[in-house]
Coordinates of C-alpha atoms in Angstrom, one line a residue:
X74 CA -30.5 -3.7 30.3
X75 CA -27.4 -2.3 31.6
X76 CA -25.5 0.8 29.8
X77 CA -22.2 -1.1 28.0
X78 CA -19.4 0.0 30.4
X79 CA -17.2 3.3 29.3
X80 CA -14.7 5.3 30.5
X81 CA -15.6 8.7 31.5
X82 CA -15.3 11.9 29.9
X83 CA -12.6 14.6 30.5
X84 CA -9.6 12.1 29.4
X85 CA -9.0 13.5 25.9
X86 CA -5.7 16.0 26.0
X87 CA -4.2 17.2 22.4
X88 CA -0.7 18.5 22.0
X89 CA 1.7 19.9 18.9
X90 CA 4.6 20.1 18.2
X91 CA 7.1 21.4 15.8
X92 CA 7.0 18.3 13.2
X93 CA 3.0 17.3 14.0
X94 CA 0.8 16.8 16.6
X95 CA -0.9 14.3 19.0
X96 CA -4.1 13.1 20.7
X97 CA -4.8 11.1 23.7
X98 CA -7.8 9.7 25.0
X99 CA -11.5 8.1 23.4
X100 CA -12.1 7.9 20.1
X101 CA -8.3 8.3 18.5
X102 CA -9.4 6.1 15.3
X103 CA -11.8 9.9 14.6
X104 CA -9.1 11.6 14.1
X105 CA -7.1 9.5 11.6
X106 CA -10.6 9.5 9.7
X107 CA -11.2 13.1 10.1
X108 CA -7.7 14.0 8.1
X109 CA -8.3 11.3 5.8
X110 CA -12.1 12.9 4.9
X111 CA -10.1 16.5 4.6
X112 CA -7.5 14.9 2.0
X113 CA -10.1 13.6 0.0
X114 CA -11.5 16.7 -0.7
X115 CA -8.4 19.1 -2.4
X116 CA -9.0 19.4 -5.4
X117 CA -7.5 17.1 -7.9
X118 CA -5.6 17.8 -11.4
X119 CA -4.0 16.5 -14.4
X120 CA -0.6 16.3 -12.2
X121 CA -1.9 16.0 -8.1
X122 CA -4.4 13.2 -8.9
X123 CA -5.7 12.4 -5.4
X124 CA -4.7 11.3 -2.1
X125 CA -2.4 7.9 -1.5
X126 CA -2.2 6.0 1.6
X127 CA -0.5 2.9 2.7
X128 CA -0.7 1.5 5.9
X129 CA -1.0 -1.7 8.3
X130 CA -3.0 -3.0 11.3
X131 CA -3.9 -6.3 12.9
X132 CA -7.4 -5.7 11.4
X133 CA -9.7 -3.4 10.1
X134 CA -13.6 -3.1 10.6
X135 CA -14.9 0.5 11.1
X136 CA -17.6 1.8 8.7
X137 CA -16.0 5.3 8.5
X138 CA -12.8 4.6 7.9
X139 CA -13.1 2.2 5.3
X140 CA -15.7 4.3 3.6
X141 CA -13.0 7.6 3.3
X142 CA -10.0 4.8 2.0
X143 CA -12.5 4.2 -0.6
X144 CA -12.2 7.8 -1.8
X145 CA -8.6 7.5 -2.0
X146 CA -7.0 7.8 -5.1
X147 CA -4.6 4.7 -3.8
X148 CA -4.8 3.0 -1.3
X149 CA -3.5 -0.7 0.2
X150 CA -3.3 -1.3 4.1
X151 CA -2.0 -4.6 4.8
X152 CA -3.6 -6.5 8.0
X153 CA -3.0 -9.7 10.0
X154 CA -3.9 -12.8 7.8
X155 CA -7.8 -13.7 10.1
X156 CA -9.1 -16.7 10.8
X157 CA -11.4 -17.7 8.3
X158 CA -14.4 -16.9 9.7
X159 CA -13.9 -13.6 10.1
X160 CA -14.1 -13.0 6.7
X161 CA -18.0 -14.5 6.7
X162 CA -20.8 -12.1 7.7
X163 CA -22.2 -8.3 6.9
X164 CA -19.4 -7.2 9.1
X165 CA -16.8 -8.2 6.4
X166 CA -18.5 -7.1 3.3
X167 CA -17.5 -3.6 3.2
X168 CA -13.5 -4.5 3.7
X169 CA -14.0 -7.1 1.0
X170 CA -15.4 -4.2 -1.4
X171 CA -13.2 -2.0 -0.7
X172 CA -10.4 -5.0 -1.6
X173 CA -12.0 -5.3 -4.7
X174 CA -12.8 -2.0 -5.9
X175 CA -9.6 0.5 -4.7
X176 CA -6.1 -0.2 -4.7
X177 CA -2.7 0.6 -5.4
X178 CA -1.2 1.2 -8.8
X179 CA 2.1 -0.7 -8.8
X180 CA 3.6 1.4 -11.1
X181 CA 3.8 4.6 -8.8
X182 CA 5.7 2.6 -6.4
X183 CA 9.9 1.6 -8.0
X184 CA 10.2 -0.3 -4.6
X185 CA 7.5 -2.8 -5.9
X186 CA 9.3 -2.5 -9.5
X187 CA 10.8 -5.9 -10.3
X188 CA 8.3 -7.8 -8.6
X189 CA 5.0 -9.6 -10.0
X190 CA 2.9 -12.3 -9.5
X191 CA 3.8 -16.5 -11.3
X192 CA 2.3 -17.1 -14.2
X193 CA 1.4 -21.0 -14.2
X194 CA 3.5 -21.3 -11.3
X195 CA 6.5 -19.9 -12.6
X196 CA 8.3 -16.4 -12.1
X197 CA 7.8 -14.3 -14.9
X198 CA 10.7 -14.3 -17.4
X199 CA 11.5 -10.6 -18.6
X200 CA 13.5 -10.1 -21.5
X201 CA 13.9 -7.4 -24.7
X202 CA 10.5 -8.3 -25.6
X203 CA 8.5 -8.2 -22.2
X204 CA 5.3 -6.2 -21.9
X205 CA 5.3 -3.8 -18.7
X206 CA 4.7 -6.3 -15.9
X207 CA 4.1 -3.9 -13.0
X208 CA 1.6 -2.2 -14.9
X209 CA -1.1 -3.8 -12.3
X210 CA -3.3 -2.8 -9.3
X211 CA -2.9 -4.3 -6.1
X212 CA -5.6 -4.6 -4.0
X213 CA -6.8 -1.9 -1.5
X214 CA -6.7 -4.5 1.4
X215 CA -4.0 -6.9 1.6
X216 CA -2.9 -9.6 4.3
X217 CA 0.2 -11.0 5.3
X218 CA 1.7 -13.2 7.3
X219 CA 0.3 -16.7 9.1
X220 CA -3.8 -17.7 9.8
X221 CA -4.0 -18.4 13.3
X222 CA -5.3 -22.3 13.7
X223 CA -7.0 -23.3 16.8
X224 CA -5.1 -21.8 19.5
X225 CA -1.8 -21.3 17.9
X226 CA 0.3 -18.4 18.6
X227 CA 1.4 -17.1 15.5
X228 CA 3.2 -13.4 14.6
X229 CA 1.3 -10.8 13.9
X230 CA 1.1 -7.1 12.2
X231 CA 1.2 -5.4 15.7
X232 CA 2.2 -1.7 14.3
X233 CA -0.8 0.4 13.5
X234 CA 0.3 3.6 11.3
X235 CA -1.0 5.0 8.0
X236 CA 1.1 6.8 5.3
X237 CA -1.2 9.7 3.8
X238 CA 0.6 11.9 1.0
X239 CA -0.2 12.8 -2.8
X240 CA -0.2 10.6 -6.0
X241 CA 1.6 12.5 -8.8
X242 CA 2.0 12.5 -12.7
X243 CA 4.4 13.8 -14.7
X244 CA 5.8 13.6 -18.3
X245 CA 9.5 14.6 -17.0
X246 CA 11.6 11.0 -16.5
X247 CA 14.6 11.3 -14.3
X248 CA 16.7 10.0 -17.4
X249 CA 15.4 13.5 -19.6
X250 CA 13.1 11.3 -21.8
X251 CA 9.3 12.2 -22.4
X252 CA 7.3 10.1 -20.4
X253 CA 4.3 9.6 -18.6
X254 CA 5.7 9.0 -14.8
X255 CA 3.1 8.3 -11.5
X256 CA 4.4 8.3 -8.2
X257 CA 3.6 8.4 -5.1
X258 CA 5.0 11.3 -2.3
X259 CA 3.9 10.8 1.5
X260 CA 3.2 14.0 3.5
X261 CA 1.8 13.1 7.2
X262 CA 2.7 9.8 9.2
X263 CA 0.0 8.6 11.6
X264 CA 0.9 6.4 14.2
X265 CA -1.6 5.1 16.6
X266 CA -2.4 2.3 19.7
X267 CA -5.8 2.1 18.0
X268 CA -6.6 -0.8 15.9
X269 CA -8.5 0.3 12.8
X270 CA -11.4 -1.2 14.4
X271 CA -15.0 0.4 15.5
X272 CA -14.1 -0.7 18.8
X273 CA -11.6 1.0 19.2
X274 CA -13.3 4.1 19.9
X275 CA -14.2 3.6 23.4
X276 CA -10.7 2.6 24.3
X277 CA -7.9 4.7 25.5
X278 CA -5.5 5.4 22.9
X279 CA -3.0 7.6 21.9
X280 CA -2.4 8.5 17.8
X281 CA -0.3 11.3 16.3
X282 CA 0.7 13.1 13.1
X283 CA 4.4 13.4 11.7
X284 CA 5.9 15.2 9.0
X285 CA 9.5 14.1 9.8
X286 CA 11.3 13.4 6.9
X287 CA 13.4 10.4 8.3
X288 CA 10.1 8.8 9.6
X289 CA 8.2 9.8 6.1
X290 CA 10.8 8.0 4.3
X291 CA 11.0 4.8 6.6
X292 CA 7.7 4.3 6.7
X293 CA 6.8 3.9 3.2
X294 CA 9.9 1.5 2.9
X295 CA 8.7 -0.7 5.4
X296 CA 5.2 -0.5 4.5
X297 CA 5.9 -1.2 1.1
X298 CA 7.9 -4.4 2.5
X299 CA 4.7 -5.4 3.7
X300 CA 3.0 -5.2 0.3
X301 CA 6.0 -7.2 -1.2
X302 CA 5.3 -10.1 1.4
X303 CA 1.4 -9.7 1.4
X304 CA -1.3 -12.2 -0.1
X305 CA -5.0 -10.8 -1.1
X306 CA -7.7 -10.6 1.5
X307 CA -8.8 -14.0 2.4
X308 CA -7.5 -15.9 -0.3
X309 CA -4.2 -17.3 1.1
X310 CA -3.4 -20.1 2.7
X311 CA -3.0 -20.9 6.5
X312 CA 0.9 -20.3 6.1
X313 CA 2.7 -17.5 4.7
X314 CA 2.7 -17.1 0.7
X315 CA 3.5 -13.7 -0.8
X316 CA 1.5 -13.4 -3.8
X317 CA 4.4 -11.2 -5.7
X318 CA 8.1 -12.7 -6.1
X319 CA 11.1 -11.3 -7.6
X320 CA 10.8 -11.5 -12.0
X321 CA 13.8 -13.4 -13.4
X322 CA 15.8 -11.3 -16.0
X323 CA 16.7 -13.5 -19.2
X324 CA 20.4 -12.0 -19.7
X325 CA 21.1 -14.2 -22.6
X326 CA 18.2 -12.9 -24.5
X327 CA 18.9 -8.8 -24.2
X328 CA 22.5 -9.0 -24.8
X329 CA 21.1 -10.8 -27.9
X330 CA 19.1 -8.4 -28.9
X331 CA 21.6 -5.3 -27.9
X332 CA 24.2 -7.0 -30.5
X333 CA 21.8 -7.5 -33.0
X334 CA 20.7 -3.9 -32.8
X335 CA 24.2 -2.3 -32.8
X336 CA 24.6 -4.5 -35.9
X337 CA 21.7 -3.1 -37.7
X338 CA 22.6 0.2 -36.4
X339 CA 25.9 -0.6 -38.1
X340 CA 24.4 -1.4 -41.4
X341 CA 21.6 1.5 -41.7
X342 CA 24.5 3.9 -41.4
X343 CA 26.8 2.3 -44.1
X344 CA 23.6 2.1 -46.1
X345 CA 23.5 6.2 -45.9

């Protein structure tokens, strides 16, 4: 049996620069996983509670990499929504567990604040009496956009870069109150050719690291876009149907209940 084809060696170069560094070459995807791996294991406290990472690709297969985004203390990377039958097989049953069992807490993220999934097919009404609706966890692989059907063009998630930084607690609230706080604040950027795919090792890629500020911010706001718009793995239909949507506020009821507690206010002092 004939070796598989492969390029041949010598074609890896590495560069830095002032704001990160770079790689070209085989095996690009190794290097993601390698900083990944080293995140995973600083030591974690009461207040730095373990690495976070966002990111996207058109799909994600490789053993190694999902094995360290499992070890994440949050994680969600949002893919291209697959044809069904990719989700059927060994190959798949890793991605699915790490869906099930990681994910992000929606809570760390205000971008994500004032959205949440129907309830009976209706957006969910907050009002003065409203539990904490974005106290959920999102899943730790998402999908988004449309299932491709026969042979169908259809957009895609094209971009393949991974946000990795530090989840956070605090009891200090911007407004000065005592409260418990969790949040999320990115570090390194990696941006890539590679697919997060085992295949992609033998390619020729190129990936690097950023700690840009601009491109730190930017990226979490458009990856978080992505979770807004995003459906769980394999679940969704052929179209597009974000599984979040926008809560509706029910004005009538809080100015309601801001009069009457003025008005009790009111009373409890004449009282005194």
């Amino acid at each position: 049996m004939a070796d598989a084809p492969s390029f041949p060696p010598g074609l890896n170069l590495r560069t830095a620069s002032a704001t990160g560094d770079a790689v070209f070459g085989l095996d690009i995807l190794g290097r993601l996983v390698d900083e990944l791996r080293a995140a995973a294991q600083v030591r974690r406290t009461e207040r730095a509670w373990g690495p976070g990472v966002l990111g996207c690709s058109m799909w994600m297969d490789d053993p190694e990499l999902i094995e360290v985004l499992g070890q994440m203390a949050n994680a969600c990377v949002v893919v291209t929504k697959q044809p069904r039958w990719r989700y059927d097989g060994a190959r798949a049953d890793a991605l699915k567990a790490l869906a099930s069992s990681n994910g992000l807490a929606q809570q760390a993220y205000h971008e994500l604040s004032e959205l949440a999934p129907p309830v009976d097919g209706n957006r969910v009404i907050v009002g003065p009496w409203h539990r904490d609706w974005a106290d959920n966890e999102i899943g730790a692989v998402r999908e988004v956009g449309f299932r491709k059907v026969g042979n169908h063009l259809v957009p895609i998630v094209h971009a393949k870069i991974m946000l990795l930084g530090q989840m956070y607690w605090t009891d200090e609230h911007p407004s000065g109150h005592v409260m418990d706080v969790i949040g999320f604040r990115p570090e390194r950027l990696w941006i890539g050719s590679a697919n997060f795919t085992k295949s992609s090792r033998s390619s020729l890629e190129m990936g690097m690291w950023t700690t840009d500020p601009d491109m730190l911010t930017a990226a979490r706001q458009w990856l978080l876009s992505l979770v807004a718009i995003s459906e769980p793995l394999g679940a969704g239909s052929d179209s597009m149907q974000p599984e979040l949507v926008p809560v509706e506020y029910d004005h009538d009821a809080m100015v309601e209940y801001m009069r009457e507690a003025a008005a009790y206010s009111e009373w409890d002092e004449d009282d005194d």
